[in-house]
Coordinates of C-alpha atoms in Angstrom, one line a residue:
M1 CA 116.3 127.2 128.6
G2 CA 116.2 130.9 127.8
P3 CA 113.2 133.1 128.0
G4 CA 110.5 132.2 125.6
P5 CA 108.4 134.5 123.5
P6 CA 105.9 136.8 125.1
A7 CA 103.0 134.4 124.4
A8 CA 104.8 131.7 126.3
A9 CA 105.5 134.0 129.2
A10 CA 101.9 134.8 129.5
A11 CA 101.1 131.1 130.0
A12 CA 103.6 130.6 132.9
P13 CA 102.7 127.7 135.2
R14 CA 100.6 128.7 138.2
A15 CA 100.0 126.8 141.4
L16 CA 96.5 125.5 142.0
P17 CA 95.2 126.1 145.6
L18 CA 94.7 123.1 147.8
V19 CA 90.9 123.6 147.9
A20 CA 90.7 123.7 144.1
R21 CA 92.8 120.6 143.9
L22 CA 90.6 118.7 146.3
S23 CA 87.5 120.0 144.6
Y24 CA 88.8 118.7 141.3
A25 CA 89.8 115.4 142.8
V26 CA 86.3 114.6 144.0
G27 CA 84.7 115.3 140.6
H28 CA 85.0 111.7 139.4
F29 CA 83.9 110.2 142.7
L30 CA 80.4 109.2 141.4
N31 CA 82.0 107.6 138.3
D32 CA 84.4 105.7 140.5
L33 CA 81.7 104.4 142.8
C34 CA 79.7 103.2 139.8
A35 CA 82.7 101.8 138.1
S36 CA 83.7 99.8 141.2
M37 CA 80.3 98.2 141.2
W38 CA 80.2 97.7 137.4
F39 CA 83.6 96.0 137.0
T40 CA 83.6 94.1 140.3
Y41 CA 80.0 93.0 140.7
L42 CA 78.1 93.1 137.4
L43 CA 79.1 89.7 136.1
L44 CA 78.8 88.2 139.6
Y45 CA 75.3 89.8 140.1
L46 CA 74.0 88.7 136.7
H47 CA 75.6 85.2 136.7
S48 CA 75.5 84.2 140.4
V49 CA 72.5 86.2 141.8
R50 CA 70.2 86.6 138.8
A51 CA 71.3 83.2 137.4
Y52 CA 71.7 84.4 133.8
S53 CA 74.1 82.5 131.5
S54 CA 77.8 83.4 131.4
R55 CA 77.4 84.6 127.8
G56 CA 74.3 86.6 128.6
A57 CA 76.1 88.4 131.4
G58 CA 79.1 88.9 129.2
L59 CA 76.9 90.3 126.4
L60 CA 75.5 93.0 128.8
L61 CA 79.0 94.0 129.9
L62 CA 80.1 94.1 126.3
L63 CA 77.1 96.3 125.3
G64 CA 78.1 98.7 128.1
Q65 CA 81.7 98.8 127.1
V66 CA 80.9 99.4 123.4
A67 CA 78.4 102.1 124.2
D68 CA 81.0 103.8 126.4
G69 CA 83.6 103.4 123.8
L70 CA 81.4 104.9 121.0
C71 CA 80.3 107.8 123.2
T72 CA 83.7 108.6 124.6
P73 CA 85.4 110.1 121.4
L74 CA 82.1 111.8 120.4
V75 CA 81.9 113.5 123.8
G76 CA 85.6 114.3 123.6
Y77 CA 85.1 116.0 120.3
E78 CA 82.1 118.0 121.4
A79 CA 83.8 119.0 124.7
D80 CA 86.7 120.4 122.6
R81 CA 84.4 122.7 120.6
A82 CA 85.1 126.1 121.8
A83 CA 81.8 127.6 122.9
G84 CA 80.2 126.4 126.1
H85 CA 76.6 127.6 126.1
C86 CA 76.3 127.5 129.9
A87 CA 76.5 130.9 131.5
R88 CA 78.1 129.7 134.7
C89 CA 80.1 126.6 133.5
G90 CA 82.7 126.1 130.9
P91 CA 82.2 123.4 128.2
R92 CA 84.0 120.8 130.3
K93 CA 81.9 121.3 133.4
T94 CA 78.7 121.5 131.3
W95 CA 79.4 118.0 129.9
H96 CA 80.3 116.8 133.4
L97 CA 76.9 118.0 134.6
V98 CA 75.1 116.3 131.8
G99 CA 76.9 113.0 132.4
T100 CA 76.2 113.1 136.1
V101 CA 72.5 113.4 135.6
C102 CA 72.5 110.5 133.2
V103 CA 74.4 108.3 135.7
L104 CA 72.1 109.2 138.6
L105 CA 69.0 108.4 136.7
S106 CA 70.1 105.1 135.2
F107 CA 72.5 103.2 137.4
P108 CA 70.2 102.0 140.1
F109 CA 68.0 100.1 137.5
I110 CA 71.0 98.0 136.4
F111 CA 71.4 96.4 139.9
S112 CA 67.7 96.0 140.5
P113 CA 65.4 93.2 139.4
C114 CA 63.8 93.4 136.0
L115 CA 60.4 95.1 136.4
G116 CA 57.6 92.9 135.2
C117 CA 59.8 89.8 134.8
G118 CA 58.9 86.5 136.4
A119 CA 60.4 83.1 136.7
A120 CA 59.0 82.1 133.3
T121 CA 60.4 85.2 131.5
P122 CA 62.9 84.3 128.8
E123 CA 66.5 85.5 129.5
W124 CA 66.6 87.5 126.3
V125 CA 63.7 89.6 127.5
A126 CA 65.5 90.5 130.7
L127 CA 68.7 91.3 128.8
L128 CA 66.7 93.6 126.5
Y129 CA 65.2 95.3 129.6
Y130 CA 68.6 96.2 131.0
S131 CA 70.1 97.4 127.7
P132 CA 68.7 101.0 127.5
F133 CA 69.7 101.6 131.1
I134 CA 73.2 100.4 130.5
V135 CA 73.5 102.6 127.4
V136 CA 72.3 105.7 129.1
F137 CA 74.6 105.0 132.1
Q138 CA 77.6 104.5 129.9
F139 CA 77.0 107.7 127.9
G140 CA 76.8 109.6 131.2
W141 CA 79.9 107.9 132.5
A142 CA 81.8 108.7 129.4
A143 CA 80.8 112.4 129.4
T144 CA 81.8 112.8 133.1
Q145 CA 85.1 111.0 132.7
I146 CA 86.3 112.8 129.6
A147 CA 85.2 116.2 130.9
H148 CA 87.0 115.6 134.1
L149 CA 90.2 114.2 132.6
S150 CA 90.5 117.0 130.1
L151 CA 90.4 119.5 132.9
I152 CA 93.9 118.5 134.1
P153 CA 96.0 120.3 131.5
E154 CA 93.5 123.2 131.8
L155 CA 94.1 123.6 135.5
V156 CA 97.9 123.0 135.8
N157 CA 100.9 123.3 133.4
N158 CA 103.7 121.9 135.5
D159 CA 104.6 118.2 134.9
H160 CA 104.9 117.4 138.6
E161 CA 101.6 119.2 139.4
K162 CA 99.9 117.1 136.7
V163 CA 101.2 113.9 138.5
E164 CA 100.0 115.3 141.8
L165 CA 96.6 116.1 140.5
T166 CA 96.3 112.7 138.8
A167 CA 97.5 111.1 142.1
L168 CA 94.8 113.0 144.1
R169 CA 92.3 111.9 141.6
Y170 CA 93.3 108.3 141.9
A171 CA 93.4 108.6 145.7
F172 CA 89.7 109.5 145.6
T173 CA 89.2 106.6 143.2
V174 CA 90.6 104.3 145.8
V175 CA 88.4 106.0 148.5
A176 CA 85.4 105.3 146.2
N177 CA 86.3 101.7 145.9
I178 CA 86.9 101.4 149.6
T179 CA 83.5 102.9 150.2
V180 CA 81.8 100.4 147.8
Y181 CA 83.6 97.4 149.3
G182 CA 83.1 98.5 152.9
A183 CA 79.4 99.0 152.2
A184 CA 79.1 95.7 150.4
W185 CA 80.7 93.9 153.4
L186 CA 78.3 95.6 155.8
L187 CA 75.2 94.8 153.7
L188 CA 76.3 91.2 153.3
H189 CA 77.0 90.9 157.0
L190 CA 73.7 92.4 157.9
Q191 CA 71.9 90.2 155.4
G192 CA 73.5 86.9 156.6
S193 CA 71.6 84.5 158.7
P194 CA 72.5 84.4 162.5
H195 CA 71.9 80.6 162.5
T196 CA 74.6 77.9 162.1
G197 CA 74.6 74.6 160.3
P198 CA 73.3 74.1 156.7
T199 CA 71.5 77.5 156.7
Q200 CA 74.7 79.3 157.6
E201 CA 76.5 77.4 154.9
L202 CA 73.9 78.4 152.3
S203 CA 74.0 82.0 153.4
D204 CA 77.8 82.1 152.7
Q205 CA 77.1 81.4 149.0
L206 CA 75.7 84.0 146.6
G207 CA 72.2 83.5 145.4
A208 CA 68.8 85.1 144.8
Q209 CA 68.6 86.0 148.5
D210 CA 71.3 88.7 147.8
V211 CA 69.2 90.8 145.3
P212 CA 68.4 93.4 148.0
V213 CA 72.1 93.7 148.9
F214 CA 73.0 94.8 145.4
R215 CA 70.0 97.0 145.0
N216 CA 70.6 98.9 148.2
L217 CA 74.3 99.2 147.4
S218 CA 73.5 100.8 144.1
L219 CA 71.2 103.4 145.8
L220 CA 73.8 104.2 148.3
V221 CA 76.4 104.7 145.5
V222 CA 74.3 107.3 143.6
G223 CA 73.4 109.1 146.8
I224 CA 77.0 109.6 148.0
G225 CA 78.2 110.3 144.4
A226 CA 75.6 113.1 144.0
I227 CA 77.0 114.9 147.0
F228 CA 80.6 114.8 145.8
S229 CA 79.6 115.9 142.3
L230 CA 77.9 118.9 143.8
L231 CA 81.2 119.7 145.7
F232 CA 83.1 119.5 142.4
H233 CA 80.9 122.0 140.6
L234 CA 81.0 124.4 143.5
G235 CA 84.8 124.4 144.0
T236 CA 86.2 124.0 140.5
K237 CA 86.6 126.9 138.2
E238 CA 87.1 126.2 134.5
G239 CA 89.1 128.7 132.6
R240 CA 87.0 129.6 129.6
Q241 CA 88.4 131.1 126.4
R242 CA 87.2 134.6 125.5
Q243 CA 85.4 134.8 122.3
P244 CA 87.4 136.7 119.7
E245 CA 86.1 140.0 118.6
E246 CA 85.2 140.6 114.9
P247 CA 88.1 142.4 113.1
N248 CA 87.5 145.8 111.6
E249 CA 89.6 148.6 110.1
H250 CA 90.8 149.7 113.6
S251 CA 91.9 146.2 114.7
P252 CA 95.6 146.0 115.4
L253 CA 97.7 143.7 113.3
I254 CA 99.7 142.6 116.3
T255 CA 97.8 140.4 118.8
P256 CA 99.3 140.1 122.2
T257 CA 98.2 136.5 123.1
A258 CA 98.8 133.1 121.8
R259 CA 96.9 129.8 122.2
P260 CA 97.9 126.3 121.1
L261 CA 95.8 125.1 118.2
L262 CA 96.4 121.4 117.5
R263 CA 93.2 120.0 116.0
W264 CA 91.9 116.4 116.4
K265 CA 93.0 115.3 112.9
H266 CA 96.6 116.3 113.7
W267 CA 96.8 113.7 116.5
L268 CA 96.0 111.0 114.0
R269 CA 99.3 111.7 112.3
E270 CA 101.4 111.5 115.5
P271 CA 103.1 108.2 116.3
A272 CA 103.2 109.2 120.0
F273 CA 99.4 109.3 120.0
Y274 CA 99.3 105.5 119.1
Q275 CA 102.2 104.6 121.5
V276 CA 100.6 106.2 124.5
G277 CA 97.2 104.8 123.4
M278 CA 98.6 101.2 123.4
L279 CA 100.1 101.8 126.8
Y280 CA 96.9 103.2 128.2
M281 CA 94.8 100.4 126.7
S282 CA 97.1 97.7 128.2
T283 CA 97.0 99.4 131.6
R284 CA 93.2 99.6 131.6
L285 CA 92.9 95.9 130.6
I286 CA 95.1 94.9 133.5
V287 CA 93.2 97.1 136.0
N288 CA 89.7 96.4 134.8
L289 CA 89.9 92.7 134.0
S290 CA 91.6 91.9 137.3
Q291 CA 88.9 93.8 139.1
T292 CA 86.2 92.0 137.1
Y293 CA 87.4 88.5 137.6
M294 CA 88.8 88.8 141.2
A295 CA 85.3 88.1 142.7
M296 CA 84.9 85.1 140.4
Y297 CA 88.3 83.8 141.3
L298 CA 87.6 84.1 145.0
T299 CA 84.1 82.5 144.8
Y300 CA 84.7 79.7 142.4
S301 CA 88.5 78.9 142.4
L302 CA 89.3 79.5 146.0
H303 CA 85.8 78.6 147.4
L304 CA 85.9 81.5 149.9
P305 CA 82.8 82.8 151.7
K306 CA 80.9 85.6 149.9
K307 CA 82.3 88.3 152.4
F308 CA 85.6 87.9 150.6
I309 CA 84.2 89.6 147.5
A310 CA 84.2 92.7 149.6
T311 CA 87.3 92.3 151.9
I312 CA 89.9 91.2 149.2
P313 CA 89.1 94.1 146.8
L314 CA 89.2 96.4 149.9
V315 CA 92.8 95.3 150.6
M316 CA 93.7 95.9 147.0
Y317 CA 92.5 99.4 147.1
L318 CA 93.9 100.2 150.5
S319 CA 97.3 99.2 149.1
G320 CA 96.6 101.3 146.0
F321 CA 95.6 104.3 148.2
V322 CA 98.9 104.2 150.0
S323 CA 100.8 103.9 146.7
S324 CA 99.1 106.8 145.1
F325 CA 100.7 109.3 147.6
L326 CA 104.2 108.1 146.6
M327 CA 103.8 108.7 142.9
K328 CA 104.9 112.3 142.8
T329 CA 108.2 111.5 144.7
I330 CA 108.9 108.3 142.8
N331 CA 108.3 110.1 139.4
K332 CA 110.8 112.8 140.4
W333 CA 113.4 110.2 141.4
I334 CA 113.3 107.7 138.6
G335 CA 111.0 109.2 135.9
R336 CA 107.8 108.1 134.3
N337 CA 109.1 105.1 132.4
L338 CA 110.9 103.4 135.3
T339 CA 107.9 104.1 137.6
Y340 CA 105.6 102.4 135.2
F341 CA 108.0 99.5 134.8
T342 CA 108.2 99.1 138.6
G343 CA 104.4 98.8 138.7
L344 CA 104.6 96.1 136.0
L345 CA 107.1 94.1 138.0
I346 CA 104.8 94.1 141.1
I347 CA 101.9 92.9 139.0
L348 CA 104.0 90.1 137.4
T349 CA 105.0 89.0 140.9
F350 CA 101.3 88.7 141.7
A351 CA 100.7 86.7 138.5
A352 CA 103.5 84.3 139.3
W353 CA 102.3 83.9 142.8
V354 CA 98.8 82.9 141.7
A355 CA 100.1 80.6 138.9
L356 CA 102.4 78.7 141.2
V357 CA 100.1 78.4 144.3
S358 CA 96.7 76.8 143.6
G359 CA 95.3 77.3 147.1
L360 CA 96.4 80.7 148.5
G361 CA 94.4 80.6 151.7
T362 CA 95.1 83.6 153.9
A363 CA 98.0 84.5 151.6
V364 CA 95.4 85.9 149.2
Y365 CA 95.6 89.1 151.3
G366 CA 99.2 89.6 150.5
A367 CA 98.7 88.8 146.8
A368 CA 95.8 91.3 146.8
A369 CA 98.1 94.0 148.3
L370 CA 100.6 93.5 145.6
L371 CA 98.0 93.7 142.8
G372 CA 96.5 96.9 144.3
A373 CA 99.9 98.6 144.5
G374 CA 100.9 97.6 141.0
C375 CA 97.6 98.7 139.4
A376 CA 97.8 102.1 141.2
T377 CA 101.3 102.7 140.0
I378 CA 100.7 101.9 136.3
L379 CA 97.4 103.7 136.2
I380 CA 98.6 106.9 137.7
T381 CA 101.7 106.9 135.5
S382 CA 99.8 106.2 132.3
L383 CA 97.4 109.0 132.9
A384 CA 100.4 111.3 133.6
M385 CA 102.0 110.2 130.3
T386 CA 98.7 111.0 128.5
A387 CA 98.8 114.5 130.0
D388 CA 102.4 114.8 128.8
L389 CA 101.3 113.9 125.3
I390 CA 98.7 116.7 125.3
G391 CA 101.1 119.3 126.8
P392 CA 99.9 122.8 126.0
H393 CA 97.4 121.6 123.4
T394 CA 94.4 121.7 125.7
Q395 CA 91.9 122.6 123.1
S396 CA 91.9 119.1 121.8
G397 CA 92.8 117.4 125.0
A398 CA 89.3 115.9 125.4
F399 CA 89.6 114.2 122.0
V400 CA 92.9 112.6 123.1
Y401 CA 91.3 111.2 126.3
G402 CA 88.3 110.2 124.4
A403 CA 90.3 108.2 121.8
M404 CA 92.3 106.5 124.6
S405 CA 89.2 105.6 126.4
F406 CA 87.5 104.3 123.3
S407 CA 90.2 101.8 122.7
D408 CA 90.3 100.7 126.3
K409 CA 86.5 100.3 126.7
V410 CA 86.0 98.3 123.5
A411 CA 89.1 96.2 124.3
N412 CA 87.7 95.5 127.7
G413 CA 84.3 94.5 126.5
L414 CA 85.7 92.2 123.8
A415 CA 88.1 90.6 126.3
V416 CA 85.3 89.9 128.7
M417 CA 83.1 88.5 126.0
V418 CA 85.9 86.2 124.8
I419 CA 86.5 84.9 128.3
Q420 CA 82.8 84.4 129.0
S421 CA 82.5 82.4 125.7
L422 CA 85.3 80.2 126.8
H423 CA 83.5 79.3 130.1
P424 CA 83.5 75.5 130.4
C425 CA 80.2 75.2 132.1
V426 CA 77.1 75.2 130.0
S427 CA 74.2 74.0 132.1
E428 CA 75.2 75.1 135.6
L429 CA 76.7 78.1 137.3
C430 CA 80.1 76.5 138.0
C431 CA 81.2 72.9 137.3
A432 CA 84.4 71.3 138.2
A433 CA 86.2 72.7 135.2
C434 CA 85.5 76.4 136.2
V435 CA 87.7 76.0 139.3
S436 CA 90.9 76.0 137.2
F437 CA 89.3 78.2 134.6
Y438 CA 89.1 81.4 136.8
H439 CA 92.5 80.5 138.2
W440 CA 94.2 80.8 134.8
V441 CA 92.0 83.8 133.9
M442 CA 93.5 85.8 136.8
V443 CA 97.0 84.8 135.7
M444 CA 96.5 85.8 132.1
V445 CA 94.7 89.1 132.6
T446 CA 97.6 90.2 134.9
G447 CA 100.7 88.5 133.7
G448 CA 99.8 88.2 130.0
M449 CA 98.7 91.8 129.7
S450 CA 101.7 93.0 131.7
V451 CA 103.9 91.6 128.9
A452 CA 101.9 93.5 126.3
A453 CA 102.2 96.7 128.4
T454 CA 106.0 96.1 128.6
L455 CA 106.2 96.1 124.8
A456 CA 104.3 99.3 124.6
L457 CA 106.7 100.8 127.2
C458 CA 109.7 99.7 125.3
S459 CA 108.5 101.7 122.3
L460 CA 108.4 104.8 124.4
L461 CA 112.0 104.1 125.6
I462 CA 113.1 104.0 122.0
W463 CA 110.9 106.8 120.7
P464 CA 110.0 109.1 123.6
I465 CA 106.8 111.1 123.8
R466 CA 107.2 113.9 121.3
L467 CA 105.0 115.5 118.6
R468 CA 107.2 114.7 115.6
N469 CA 105.1 115.6 112.5
C470 CA 104.4 119.1 113.9
E471 CA 108.1 119.7 114.2
S472 CA 108.9 118.7 110.6
D473 CA 106.6 120.9 108.5
T474 CA 108.5 122.3 105.5
H475 CA 107.6 123.5 102.1
P476 CA 109.8 123.7 99.0
H477 CA 108.4 127.0 97.8
I478 CA 108.1 130.0 100.1
P479 CA 106.4 133.0 98.3
P480 CA 108.2 136.2 99.5
L481 CA 105.0 138.2 100.0
L482 CA 105.0 139.1 103.7
S483 CA 105.2 142.8 103.9
R484 CA 105.8 143.4 107.7
H485 CA 106.3 141.7 111.0
G486 CA 103.3 140.8 113.1
I487 CA 101.4 138.2 115.0
L488 CA 98.9 136.0 113.1
G489 CA 95.8 134.8 114.8
D490 CA 93.5 131.9 113.9
G491 CA 91.2 133.1 111.2
E492 CA 92.8 136.5 110.7
R493 CA 93.4 138.0 107.3
V494 CA 97.0 138.2 106.3
L495 CA 98.3 141.5 104.7
M496 CA 100.2 140.8 101.6
E497 CA 102.1 142.9 99.1
P498 CA 99.7 143.7 96.2
G499 CA 100.1 141.4 93.3
P500 CA 99.7 142.3 89.6
P501 CA 96.3 143.0 88.3
G502 CA 94.3 140.0 87.2
P503 CA 92.4 137.0 88.6
A504 CA 92.8 136.0 92.2
Q505 CA 96.0 134.0 93.0
T506 CA 96.2 131.1 95.4
Y507 CA 99.3 130.7 97.7
P508 CA 98.9 127.3 99.5
S509 CA 101.3 128.0 102.3
I510 CA 103.5 130.7 103.9
R511 CA 106.6 130.0 105.9
L512 CA 106.3 131.1 109.6
S513 CA 109.0 131.4 112.2
G514 CA 108.4 131.7 115.9
L515 CA 108.1 128.9 118.4
G516 CA 110.6 126.2 117.5
S517 CA 111.3 125.3 113.9
P518 CA 109.4 127.0 111.0
H519 CA 105.8 126.0 110.4
M520 CA 103.2 126.4 107.7
L521 CA 100.1 128.5 107.3
A522 CA 97.5 127.6 104.7
G523 CA 96.4 130.6 102.7
G524 CA 93.4 131.5 100.6
P525 CA 92.9 133.4 97.3
L526 CA 94.8 136.7 97.0
E527 CA 92.4 139.5 96.2
N528 CA 93.4 143.2 96.4
G529 CA 96.5 142.3 98.4
I530 CA 94.6 140.3 101.1
V531 CA 94.6 136.5 101.6
Q532 CA 90.9 135.8 102.3
G533 CA 90.1 133.2 105.0
A534 CA 93.6 132.4 106.1
Y535 CA 93.7 129.8 108.8
Q536 CA 96.4 128.2 110.8
E537 CA 97.5 124.5 110.4
T538 CA 100.3 124.3 112.8
C539 CA 101.0 122.7 116.2
Y540 CA 101.4 125.9 118.0
G541 CA 98.4 128.1 117.0
V542 CA 99.2 131.8 117.0
M543 CA 102.8 132.4 116.1
G544 CA 105.1 135.2 115.2
W545 CA 105.9 135.5 111.5
T546 CA 108.6 137.4 109.7
Q547 CA 109.4 138.1 106.1
T548 CA 111.5 135.3 104.6

C-alpha cells in the first residue's frame, strides 16, 4: 500500500512495552477468578451443597446472566461516551474501577450461607436473598469486562499485537482458573476426613459439610483479585482524547488530526457485526457450558470423588495455558479462520470421545486436555476477530464488545435454564436417569455448539469481516457549494458559497472525498453562507473534502 493521508500517518502503529502489556493482561484477573467459581461451582454449590432444586439453582444462574447481559451494552455505551470525569483515569479505567468495587463487595455473599435462614426456611426466600448480590456482582463484572476489552484497540493497532495482547489476557485467565482449582483442591483436601471406611466414603461426596470450603474459596478469590486489579490501574495508561476547543474567528479551517467516528447505530447496519456476534456467542456457549457442566458430569455420570472437580478443570486450563502462547504464531501461519476451525476440530474430537466411551476412567485427563486446548484456541481467535471488526473505530469499541457479551450472557443463561428444566430427577439430587443425562449434556454443549460455530465461521469465509455499508454511501444529488479545500471536523461549521437572499436552505448531504471511496456529510440550514450544526455521519470521522 502507498502512503496514506497525514491523518493516517499520525496514527501509525506503536509497540506497547512489555510492562504495559503485562499490566493490561492482569486487569481482568479478578473477573476471571470470579467467573471460574461462577461457571464451575455455582450450580454444584447450590444443588449439591445447599440442596436447592435444579430449577432453583438454574434460576439464580439465569438471573445473573440476564443481569450481566442487560448491563453489558449499557456499560459499553456509557464507556464510549467521550468525557471521563476522573482526573487520573480515562473513561475505560474509571468504569473498570467501579466494576471492581462492586465485585469485591458482592461476590463473597453468593458463596456463603443465607444469613438468617434455617432448615425450615422456604427455598424461594433463600433465592430472593441471593438475588441482589448476584445482580450487583454481574453489573460489576460487566463493567470490568467491557472496560478491559475495549482497551485493546486503544492500546495497540497492529493485528498481530492485538492477538498477542488477547493471548496474554487469556493466559492470565488460565492462571486465574488454575489458581481457583488449585485452591479448591487444597481446601477440599484439608477439609477431608483422615479416617477410612464409611466416613471416608461420605467425605468423598459433596454435601453440607463443604459449605466452609466454598466460603473460604470466595474470600481467597476476592483478596487475590484485588491485588491484581491494583497492579492494572498502576501500570496501564489509557490514552484519553483531548477535548476540542470552541471555534472562534481565529480558528483555522484546516485541522491537522483525524479520529474515526463510527457511532453505535452504524454497527447495527453492518452484516459483519452480526456474523462476528454469532461466532462469539457460539464460542462462549461452548466454553461456558462445558465449564458449568463438567463438575456435574464428573460427579454424577462418572461417579468420581469430589477432588476431581478441582483436578480435571485444572488439567483443562493447563492445556489452555500452553495453547495460548502458540496463538500468535499459528495465526501468522494459517490465518484467523483456519486457526478457529482447528480449535473446533479439537473440541469435536472431545465430544466424540465422550459420546462413544461411557466410562472414561483415567482417560478423562486426556479428554480434559483436548477440551482445554480447543476452548483456548477458539476463544482467543474469536476475541481477535472482534478486535478486527472494530479496527480503528475505537470510540464505539465498548458498544461492540457490550453487544457481543449481551448475546452470549443471555444465551448462556437461557441454555442453562433449559438444561436444568430437563433434569430428570424431581425429588432427589441425582436419580439413576441423571447419570446418562449429564453424559449427553456434555456431548451436546461441546459437539452440538461446535456445529453451530462452524456455520458462523462459514459465513465469514464467504463474506469476510468488512464494514460494507460504510463503503457504499452515495447520493444522487451533490450540491456544488464547497468553496475551498480543507479538513472537516466533527461539529464544525462548513463554509459555503453564499446563496441567494431569502429563507434558509437545507442541503441534506455533501459529497466528501478522502479516505477510501466518497462518503457523505449531513448538513444543516444554510444561513449567510454557513451551514449551521454540520455533523459527520461517515465511517471515518474527520476527512479531507474537495470541491466536486
